[in-house]
Amino acid sequence: DPLTLHSSAKAEGRSDLIASIKLRHCCLLRNQRCVTAYLYDRLLRIRALRWEYGSVLPANVRFHMCAEEVQWFSQYKKSLASFMRSLGGGEGLDITQDMKPPKSLYIEVRCLKDHGEFEIDDGTVILLKKNSQHFLPRWKCEQLIRQGVLEHVMS
Amino acid sequence: MFITDIRKEFYDVVTNQRVALLVAADIDAVCACKILQVLFHCDQVQYTLVPVAGWQDLSTAFLEHKEQFQYFVLLNCGANVDLLEMLQPDDDSVFFICDTHRPVDVVNVYNDSQIKLLIKQDDDLGVPSYDEIFRDDEEDGDSGNESDEGSEPSGKRRRFEEGAVERRIERQRAKREWEGRRREILFDYEQYEYHGTSAAMMLFELAWVLTKDTKDMLWWAVIGLTDQWVHDKITHMKYVTDVATMQRHVSRHNHRNEDEENSLSIDCMRISFEYDLRLTLYQHWSLYESICNSCYTSCHFKLWTLNGQKKLQEFLADMGLPLKQVRQKFHSMDMAIKGNLRDVIEESSNKYGMKDIRVQTFGVHFGFKNRFLASDMVHATAALLESTEKDDSASDNFLKALDSLSRGNLDRLHLGIDLAKKKLMAIQQTVASCICTNLIVSQGPFLYCYLMEGTPDVKLFSKPMALILLCKYLLKAFVHSTRNKRCKLLPLVMAAPKDVEKGSVIVVGIPPESETSDKKNFFGRAFEKAAESTSSRTLHDHFDTSSKIDLSSSNAALQTLRPSLRQTLGGGLLFISSAASVLEALSFCFVISCLNRFFVCCWRM
């Protein structure tokens, strides 16, 4: 505690140390600010991950998060979910969909990598093979577009 | 079976279903695909588009998707082979085939349930009638039954059996006769390969019937038709007829804007009928380069000779075009010169023996800078489709070509134009070197040329469309440069290395050059027969049967082939393989098929 250090230095007659105590203290404060800024930035990015990946994070992302961050993420998820449930007169509205205003019900997507089989709402399965193009409902594709598996083709 | 009402029997059927689109890798198919995609977008038909480059790709794609899709639409593939036998589909799979390859396989024509052909029936098909090819085999059962009825007293039985035996013999004889006639009919029907109406035009008609046609679709249909002309797939008569059909659509679209003058924004698309010069890409190049690299002018002037170069200079002087103007980019040429350029060139060309320097075609104009002729787009898209950049697979190229046709992707189109220029220059240089070094060898009934591995730009010619284009230009150039009258009527077979590591070679064959050619190609059958009778490992992967890949080539094999080539009697088929007897086998199979009209006139020479 710099104040006690300060007062004890004065009491012992070592007032020449006061400047170095002050300097050290300023450095410590600065380091603390930097670390806090870094941690806060991480939190903001983790928050953005919820919007990018959805509620389940891929394993390679979770690997880089510490336990407290994972906990923070799940709490954020919960509060976002309860907010979404409360919208729309109690019925709930998924606001993580349609991040850009949609122009049409179905969109044309091109598959950038092999993703295997993909099931859409009516139960039919589509094989997502590299360089195939598909015309699918927009809401099913958004997740995959964000992940980079599909690419929206605008003609 | 042939579809009569394309709306009811095709479009209404697939509207509420999910469809798999299997598209072949040629420009006409790409254009047809774009038209169909726009229609499907309008009506929200969910589909999956898979590009297929050959039969193997088609089978793989079918196997992967057959669980999920019931309806398959095949563009420019599948009509000329027995599809059900090749793919072995389940009974509920339905195939809609819009293909320009002819002849349509008879099984596809007469199958009522699973195969629907989006082909016009008056398209000069000549399909043999049902009774000539198929018959119900009840007679076998009868003769079997009769021979079993032997429980009567011997006297009666003998008389009865004699009658039965006679009838059976009679029936068997009739059956053999019928089978003989059937083989003949099928042989006549299937011996030549040719092309019918463009798939893009067929689908544009569908759009028109649905009154959902737009200028974009019309332009794609025009590009599809022009692709058939550029790659020499249809006769000139047919091209002119189809141009007239498209011209009616163009005027109909243009009439909509005629009432209010200048009310269309400059960014809107305008399609116009042009009677324009046959100089490839001349508006995106300099006039001089275009004249040097277009097949028509290059062959007429014989630009690979010094004399030819002089003639070209004379030609330009005759028109009064200063060299400086002619060598700079077309856009920067003097407006005064550009004004009546076409008429001036036509007049001078007539003096130099080039009577058809102008050809009927269409042009598009949108924005201030963007003017393209249909043939420009065909060359650009073809160059993109077959680009030999290292990392791109065939399906990558297909998607790039597909993108380049949209008006929003002009940078891709310009990239395509640059690639097309390089390709044309490579073709001209290869043609010049082949002619000057006499690489074309006359081997009796056909001409043969092999591109060695070290030839510059030989990688470009490992793709079928580029190789066929080279082949046609080379044959034209050869016909203009040789004095041997007999050689002018011969077909040309050309081979180029396809994959240096695997040692495979791609071979194409084209029919002889003639004014009245009906563009029917007999190499498909001939290649198949040769493959059967020799030990060469060949892959008939392309939908166009006149080109094939041979998997076992070696320079030594080629050297041994040439002397044996001279021994051949009738040729037309070239397969480079390790067996020197290939060509003998080929020539043999051609002796059988020598009854066709091409060879009759060849033999007489």
Tab-separated table of N, CA and C in Angstrom, chain B residues 475-593:
chain	number	residue	atom	x	y	z
B	475	LEU	N	-6.680	-27.507	-89.574
B	475	LEU	CA	-7.155	-28.134	-90.803
B	475	LEU	C	-7.448	-27.087	-91.861
B	476	LYS	N	-8.048	-25.989	-91.423
B	476	LYS	CA	-8.347	-24.912	-92.376
B	476	LYS	C	-7.059	-24.368	-92.979
B	477	ALA	N	-6.088	-24.137	-92.080
B	477	ALA	CA	-4.818	-23.589	-92.556
B	477	ALA	C	-4.144	-24.567	-93.505
B	478	PHE	N	-4.214	-25.840	-93.161
B	478	PHE	CA	-3.595	-26.845	-94.002
B	478	PHE	C	-4.241	-26.882	-95.372
B	479	VAL	N	-5.577	-26.822	-95.378
B	479	VAL	CA	-6.288	-26.870	-96.646
B	479	VAL	C	-5.898	-25.683	-97.520
B	480	HIS	N	-5.676	-24.536	-96.888
B	480	HIS	CA	-5.291	-23.365	-97.673
B	480	HIS	C	-3.854	-23.430	-98.151
B	481	SER	N	-3.032	-24.185	-97.426
B	481	SER	CA	-1.616	-24.106	-97.765
B	481	SER	C	-1.131	-25.271	-98.604
B	482	THR	N	-1.903	-26.351	-98.659
B	482	THR	CA	-1.371	-27.484	-99.389
B	482	THR	C	-1.804	-27.451	-100.840
B	483	ARG	N	-1.006	-28.062	-101.703
B	483	ARG	CA	-1.401	-28.106	-103.112
B	483	ARG	C	-2.003	-29.433	-103.471
B	484	ASN	N	-1.886	-30.381	-102.580
B	484	ASN	CA	-2.364	-31.720	-102.847
B	484	ASN	C	-3.882	-31.736	-102.765
B	485	LYS	N	-4.537	-31.986	-103.897
B	485	LYS	CA	-6.000	-31.874	-103.896
B	485	LYS	C	-6.642	-32.937	-103.026
B	486	ARG	N	-6.026	-34.088	-103.009
B	486	ARG	CA	-6.641	-35.178	-102.251
B	486	ARG	C	-6.625	-34.858	-100.760
B	487	CYS	N	-5.517	-34.261	-100.335
B	487	CYS	CA	-5.397	-34.005	-98.900
B	487	CYS	C	-6.433	-33.020	-98.409
B	488	LYS	N	-6.963	-32.217	-99.329
B	488	LYS	CA	-7.906	-31.206	-98.863
B	488	LYS	C	-9.196	-31.821	-98.380
B	489	LEU	N	-9.450	-33.075	-98.754
B	489	LEU	CA	-10.733	-33.654	-98.386
B	489	LEU	C	-10.607	-34.636	-97.246
B	490	LEU	N	-9.496	-34.604	-96.563
B	490	LEU	CA	-9.304	-35.616	-95.534
B	490	LEU	C	-9.667	-35.082	-94.164
B	491	PRO	N	-10.103	-35.960	-93.295
B	491	PRO	CA	-10.326	-35.553	-91.916
B	491	PRO	C	-8.994	-35.446	-91.181
B	492	LEU	N	-9.032	-34.796	-90.042
B	492	LEU	CA	-7.802	-34.592	-89.281
B	492	LEU	C	-7.951	-35.197	-87.907
B	493	VAL	N	-6.922	-35.898	-87.508
B	493	VAL	CA	-6.899	-36.447	-86.164
B	493	VAL	C	-5.715	-35.817	-85.453
B	494	MET	N	-5.950	-35.383	-84.257
B	494	MET	CA	-4.894	-34.656	-83.577
B	494	MET	C	-4.717	-35.177	-82.168
B	495	ALA	N	-3.506	-35.193	-81.709
B	495	ALA	CA	-3.251	-35.695	-80.364
B	495	ALA	C	-2.347	-34.726	-79.634
B	496	ALA	N	-2.561	-34.600	-78.346
B	496	ALA	CA	-1.715	-33.720	-77.542
B	496	ALA	C	-1.557	-34.351	-76.169
B	497	PRO	N	-0.454	-34.091	-75.507
B	497	PRO	CA	-0.288	-34.689	-74.182
B	497	PRO	C	-1.248	-34.058	-73.191
B	498	LYS	N	-1.877	-34.930	-72.415
B	498	LYS	CA	-2.841	-34.413	-71.467
B	498	LYS	C	-2.241	-34.252	-70.085
B	499	ASP	N	-1.591	-35.300	-69.652
B	499	ASP	CA	-1.046	-35.256	-68.303
B	499	ASP	C	0.345	-35.857	-68.381
B	500	VAL	N	1.345	-34.995	-68.212
B	500	VAL	CA	2.698	-35.476	-68.481
B	500	VAL	C	3.110	-36.561	-67.493
B	501	GLU	N	2.667	-36.403	-66.222
B	501	GLU	CA	3.094	-37.412	-65.237
B	501	GLU	C	2.498	-38.776	-65.528
B	502	LYS	N	1.190	-38.777	-65.857
B	502	LYS	CA	0.566	-40.079	-66.079
B	502	LYS	C	0.833	-40.600	-67.476
B	503	GLY	N	1.351	-39.739	-68.312
B	503	GLY	CA	1.631	-40.208	-69.665
B	503	GLY	C	0.400	-40.381	-70.513
B	504	SER	N	-0.635	-39.652	-70.211
B	504	SER	CA	-1.855	-39.836	-71.015
B	504	SER	C	-1.915	-38.780	-72.107
B	505	VAL	N	-2.662	-39.115	-73.115
B	505	VAL	CA	-2.726	-38.293	-74.311
B	505	VAL	C	-4.193	-38.091	-74.656
B	506	ILE	N	-4.517	-36.921	-75.139
B	506	ILE	CA	-5.898	-36.695	-75.549
B	506	ILE	C	-5.942	-36.643	-77.070
B	507	VAL	N	-6.915	-37.307	-77.627
B	507	VAL	CA	-7.003	-37.423	-79.080
B	507	VAL	C	-8.355	-36.897	-79.538
B	508	VAL	N	-8.346	-36.109	-80.588
B	508	VAL	CA	-9.619	-35.678	-81.155
B	508	VAL	C	-9.587	-35.926	-82.646
B	509	GLY	N	-10.795	-36.067	-83.201
B	509	GLY	CA	-10.868	-36.241	-84.645
B	509	GLY	C	-11.947	-35.335	-85.189
B	510	ILE	N	-11.668	-34.649	-86.293
B	510	ILE	CA	-12.714	-33.820	-86.879
B	510	ILE	C	-12.915	-34.200	-88.340
B	511	PRO	N	-14.128	-34.008	-88.841
B	511	PRO	CA	-14.411	-34.378	-90.234
B	511	PRO	C	-13.723	-33.411	-91.184
B	512	PRO	N	-13.689	-33.745	-92.467
B	512	PRO	CA	-12.966	-32.912	-93.422
B	512	PRO	C	-13.594	-31.527	-93.568
B	513	GLU	N	-12.774	-30.631	-94.043
B	513	GLU	CA	-13.191	-29.248	-94.202
B	513	GLU	C	-13.947	-29.114	-95.507
B	514	SER	N	-15.162	-28.652	-95.442
B	514	SER	CA	-15.854	-28.433	-96.710
B	514	SER	C	-16.911	-27.365	-96.512
B	515	GLU	N	-17.308	-26.749	-97.606
B	515	GLU	CA	-18.283	-25.662	-97.520
B	515	GLU	C	-19.630	-26.186	-97.071
B	516	THR	N	-19.986	-27.341	-97.570
B	516	THR	CA	-21.337	-27.846	-97.330
B	516	THR	C	-21.318	-28.945	-96.292
B	517	SER	N	-20.356	-28.897	-95.411
B	517	SER	CA	-20.277	-29.975	-94.428
B	517	SER	C	-21.516	-29.973	-93.558
B	518	ASP	N	-21.989	-31.160	-93.221
B	518	ASP	CA	-23.133	-31.190	-92.308
B	518	ASP	C	-22.679	-31.453	-90.887
B	519	LYS	N	-21.400	-31.241	-90.647
B	519	LYS	CA	-20.848	-31.279	-89.301
B	519	LYS	C	-21.114	-32.583	-88.590
B	520	LYS	N	-21.171	-33.676	-89.335
B	520	LYS	CA	-21.405	-34.942	-88.666
B	520	LYS	C	-20.065	-35.632	-88.482
B	521	ASN	N	-19.844	-36.080	-87.295
B	521	ASN	CA	-18.539	-36.584	-86.934
B	521	ASN	C	-18.609	-38.084	-86.700
B	522	PHE	N	-17.788	-38.810	-87.439
B	522	PHE	CA	-17.873	-40.264	-87.307
B	522	PHE	C	-16.836	-40.834	-86.364
B	523	PHE	N	-16.057	-39.981	-85.756
B	523	PHE	CA	-14.956	-40.511	-84.966
B	523	PHE	C	-15.403	-41.216	-83.701
B	524	GLY	N	-16.577	-40.856	-83.205
B	524	GLY	CA	-17.020	-41.491	-81.964
B	524	GLY	C	-17.057	-43.000	-82.093
B	525	ARG	N	-17.778	-43.463	-83.100
B	525	ARG	CA	-17.909	-44.908	-83.316
B	525	ARG	C	-16.557	-45.522	-83.587
B	526	ALA	N	-15.798	-44.820	-84.427
B	526	ALA	CA	-14.514	-45.372	-84.842
B	526	ALA	C	-13.581	-45.511	-83.638
B	527	PHE	N	-13.568	-44.515	-82.783
B	527	PHE	CA	-12.720	-44.589	-81.592
B	527	PHE	C	-13.134	-45.768	-80.717
B	528	GLU	N	-14.442	-45.936	-80.579
B	528	GLU	CA	-14.905	-47.039	-79.726
B	528	GLU	C	-14.478	-48.380	-80.273
B	529	LYS	N	-14.657	-48.525	-81.581
B	529	LYS	CA	-14.323	-49.825	-82.175
B	529	LYS	C	-12.843	-50.104	-82.037
B	530	ALA	N	-12.062	-49.047	-82.231
B	530	ALA	CA	-10.612	-49.252	-82.115
B	530	ALA	C	-10.247	-49.628	-80.699
B	531	ALA	N	-10.918	-48.998	-79.740
B	531	ALA	CA	-10.611	-49.306	-78.346
B	531	ALA	C	-10.894	-50.764	-78.045
B	532	GLU	N	-11.997	-51.250	-78.634
B	532	GLU	CA	-12.327	-52.650	-78.372
B	532	GLU	C	-11.299	-53.586	-78.955
B	533	SER	N	-10.837	-53.254	-80.151
B	533	SER	CA	-9.997	-54.236	-80.817
B	533	SER	C	-8.514	-54.077	-80.546
B	534	THR	N	-8.131	-53.118	-79.722
B	534	THR	CA	-6.698	-53.015	-79.433
B	534	THR	C	-6.489	-53.097	-77.938
B	535	SER	N	-5.265	-53.145	-77.557
B	535	SER	CA	-5.002	-53.280	-76.134
B	535	SER	C	-4.697	-51.938	-75.491
B	536	SER	N	-5.119	-50.852	-76.118
B	536	SER	CA	-4.792	-49.560	-75.521
B	536	SER	C	-5.762	-49.263	-74.389
B	537	ARG	N	-5.253	-48.603	-73.371
B	537	ARG	CA	-6.141	-48.241	-72.272
B	537	ARG	C	-6.703	-46.868	-72.586
B	538	THR	N	-7.974	-46.844	-72.823
B	538	THR	CA	-8.545	-45.567	-73.213
B	538	THR	C	-9.693	-45.191	-72.312
B	539	LEU	N	-9.928	-43.932	-72.260
B	539	LEU	CA	-10.974	-43.433	-71.393
B	539	LEU	C	-11.898	-42.593	-72.247
B	540	HIS	N	-13.096	-43.076	-72.461
B	540	HIS	CA	-14.051	-42.272	-73.233
B	540	HIS	C	-14.836	-41.442	-72.261
B	541	ASP	N	-14.186	-40.416	-71.759
B	541	ASP	CA	-14.868	-39.728	-70.682
B	541	ASP	C	-15.702	-38.564	-71.156
B	542	HIS	N	-15.336	-37.993	-72.296
B	542	HIS	CA	-16.022	-36.767	-72.690
B	542	HIS	C	-17.382	-37.074	-73.259
B	543	PHE	N	-18.311	-36.154	-73.047
B	543	PHE	CA	-19.650	-36.348	-73.581
B	543	PHE	C	-19.635	-36.314	-75.101
B	544	ASP	N	-18.668	-35.604	-75.637
B	544	ASP	CA	-18.467	-35.539	-77.080
B	544	ASP	C	-17.638	-36.737	-77.469
B	545	THR	N	-18.215	-37.710	-78.142
B	545	THR	CA	-17.442	-38.936	-78.326
B	545	THR	C	-16.280	-38.778	-79.291
B	546	SER	N	-16.177	-37.637	-79.948
B	546	SER	CA	-15.068	-37.560	-80.892
B	546	SER	C	-13.757	-37.164	-80.245
B	547	SER	N	-13.743	-37.068	-78.923
B	547	SER	CA	-12.445	-36.853	-78.297
B	547	SER	C	-12.291	-37.859	-77.181
B	548	LYS	N	-11.120	-38.347	-77.014
B	548	LYS	CA	-10.947	-39.334	-75.970
B	548	LYS	C	-9.534	-39.251	-75.433
B	549	ILE	N	-9.361	-39.813	-74.281
B	549	ILE	CA	-8.057	-39.787	-73.646
B	549	ILE	C	-7.464	-41.178	-73.707
B	550	ASP	N	-6.270	-41.257	-74.155
B	550	ASP	CA	-5.608	-42.550	-74.131
B	550	ASP	C	-4.637	-42.563	-72.980
B	551	LEU	N	-4.713	-43.619	-72.191
B	551	LEU	CA	-3.917	-43.613	-70.977
B	551	LEU	C	-2.560	-44.255	-71.114
B	552	SER	N	-2.253	-44.773	-72.241
B	552	SER	CA	-0.953	-45.425	-72.305
B	552	SER	C	-0.247	-44.953	-73.540
B	553	SER	N	0.434	-43.877	-73.417
B	553	SER	CA	1.120	-43.396	-74.605
B	553	SER	C	2.598	-43.355	-74.322
B	554	SER	N	3.337	-43.405	-75.321
B	554	SER	CA	4.765	-43.184	-75.144
B	554	SER	C	5.285	-42.772	-76.497
B	555	ASN	N	6.366	-42.052	-76.468
B	555	ASN	CA	6.887	-41.569	-77.744
B	555	ASN	C	7.269	-42.718	-78.644
B	556	ALA	N	7.777	-43.759	-78.030
B	556	ALA	CA	8.190	-44.908	-78.831
B	556	ALA	C	6.993	-45.497	-79.552
B	557	ALA	N	5.901	-45.585	-78.814
B	557	ALA	CA	4.697	-46.155	-79.424
B	557	ALA	C	4.281	-45.325	-80.621
B	558	LEU	N	4.353	-44.009	-80.453
B	558	LEU	CA	3.946	-43.147	-81.547
B	558	LEU	C	4.846	-43.340	-82.748
B	559	GLN	N	6.133	-43.503	-82.490
B	559	GLN	CA	7.037	-43.675	-83.625
B	559	GLN	C	6.713	-44.957	-84.375
B	560	THR	N	6.388	-45.998	-83.633
B	560	THR	CA	6.107	-47.252	-84.334
B	560	THR	C	4.779	-47.177	-85.062
B	561	LEU	N	3.930	-46.290	-84.618
B	561	LEU	CA	2.627	-46.216	-85.263
B	561	LEU	C	2.726	-45.651	-86.666
B	562	ARG	N	3.651	-44.721	-86.834
B	562	ARG	CA	3.625	-44.018	-88.111
B	562	ARG	C	3.883	-44.918	-89.304
B	563	PRO	N	4.852	-45.805	-89.261
B	563	PRO	CA	4.972	-46.687	-90.422
B	563	PRO	C	3.750	-47.568	-90.588
B	564	SER	N	3.183	-48.019	-89.472
B	564	SER	CA	2.020	-48.875	-89.632
B	564	SER	C	0.831	-48.082	-90.126
B	565	LEU	N	0.839	-46.807	-89.882
B	565	LEU	CA	-0.236	-45.960	-90.390
B	565	LEU	C	-0.294	-46.022	-91.893
B	566	ARG	N	0.881	-46.080	-92.499
B	566	ARG	CA	0.875	-46.084	-93.960
B	566	ARG	C	0.247	-47.336	-94.521
B	567	GLN	N	0.192	-48.372	-93.702
B	567	GLN	CA	-0.381	-49.592	-94.226
B	567	GLN	C	-1.887	-49.603	-94.102
B	568	THR	N	-2.404	-48.626	-93.448
B	568	THR	CA	-3.839	-48.704	-93.213
B	568	THR	C	-4.632	-48.428	-94.485
B	569	LEU	N	-5.756	-49.035	-94.526
B	569	LEU	CA	-6.569	-48.887	-95.721
B	569	LEU	C	-7.553	-47.757	-95.593
B	570	GLY	N	-8.204	-47.723	-94.500
B	570	GLY	CA	-9.179	-46.664	-94.310
B	570	GLY	C	-9.014	-46.245	-92.888
B	571	GLY	N	-8.944	-45.014	-92.631
B	571	GLY	CA	-8.638	-44.671	-91.255
B	571	GLY	C	-9.663	-43.752	-90.679
B	572	GLY	N	-9.249	-42.895	-89.870
B	572	GLY	CA	-10.157	-41.966	-89.247
B	572	GLY	C	-10.086	-42.136	-87.766
B	573	LEU	N	-9.409	-43.139	-87.313
B	573	LEU	CA	-9.433	-43.322	-85.904
B	573	LEU	C	-8.024	-43.364	-85.452
B	574	LEU	N	-7.722	-42.586	-84.479
B	574	LEU	CA	-6.365	-42.700	-84.033
B	574	LEU	C	-6.341	-42.902	-82.561
B	575	PHE	N	-5.700	-43.944	-82.193
B	575	PHE	CA	-5.525	-44.139	-80.809
B	575	PHE	C	-4.078	-44.371	-80.596
B	576	ILE	N	-3.492	-43.609	-79.769
B	576	ILE	CA	-2.080	-43.817	-79.582
B	576	ILE	C	-1.963	-44.838	-78.498
B	577	SER	N	-1.443	-45.941	-78.802
B	577	SER	CA	-1.341	-46.949	-77.764
B	577	SER	C	-0.076	-47.718	-78.005
B	578	SER	N	0.189	-48.613	-77.124
B	578	SER	CA	1.445	-49.329	-77.265
B	578	SER	C	1.347	-50.428	-78.308
B	579	ALA	N	0.147	-50.685	-78.798
B	579	ALA	CA	0.037	-51.719	-79.820
B	579	ALA	C	0.111	-51.086	-81.190
B	580	ALA	N	1.030	-51.532	-81.984
B	580	ALA	CA	1.168	-50.957	-83.317
B	580	ALA	C	0.044	-51.406	-84.209
B	581	SER	N	-0.661	-52.422	-83.786
B	581	SER	CA	-1.746	-52.905	-84.620
B	581	SER	C	-2.992	-52.059	-84.483
B	582	VAL	N	-2.911	-51.060	-83.617
B	582	VAL	CA	-4.091	-50.213	-83.411
B	582	VAL	C	-4.614	-49.686	-84.719
B	583	LEU	N	-3.696	-49.074	-85.456
B	583	LEU	CA	-4.178	-48.417	-86.656
B	583	LEU	C	-4.647	-49.396	-87.672
B	584	GLU	N	-4.046	-50.577	-87.677
B	584	GLU	CA	-4.556	-51.554	-88.628
B	584	GLU	C	-5.966	-51.922	-88.244
B	585	ALA	N	-6.160	-52.072	-86.949
B	585	ALA	CA	-7.504	-52.399	-86.484
B	585	ALA	C	-8.459	-51.269	-86.825
B	586	LEU	N	-7.977	-50.075	-86.655
B	586	LEU	CA	-8.810	-48.925	-86.930
B	586	LEU	C	-9.188	-48.892	-88.385
B	587	SER	N	-8.177	-49.084	-89.205
B	587	SER	CA	-8.465	-48.989	-90.618
B	587	SER	C	-9.426	-50.090	-90.997
B	588	PHE	N	-9.281	-51.219	-90.332
B	588	PHE	CA	-10.166	-52.330	-90.637
B	588	PHE	C	-11.596	-51.970	-90.304
B	589	CYS	N	-11.764	-51.376	-89.145
B	589	CYS	CA	-13.134	-51.076	-88.785
B	589	CYS	C	-13.686	-49.998	-89.672
B	590	PHE	N	-12.797	-49.233	-90.267
B	590	PHE	CA	-13.305	-48.240	-91.171
B	590	PHE	C	-13.677	-48.788	-92.514
B	591	VAL	N	-13.033	-49.850	-92.877
B	591	VAL	CA	-13.440	-50.453	-94.146
B	591	VAL	C	-14.904	-50.827	-94.052
B	592	ILE	N	-15.295	-51.301	-92.882
B	592	ILE	CA	-16.691	-51.661	-92.709
B	592	ILE	C	-17.573	-50.434	-92.812
B	593	SER	N	-17.128	-49.361	-92.185
B	593	SER	CA	-17.991	-48.189	-92.183
B	593	SER	C	-17.716	-47.283	-93.341
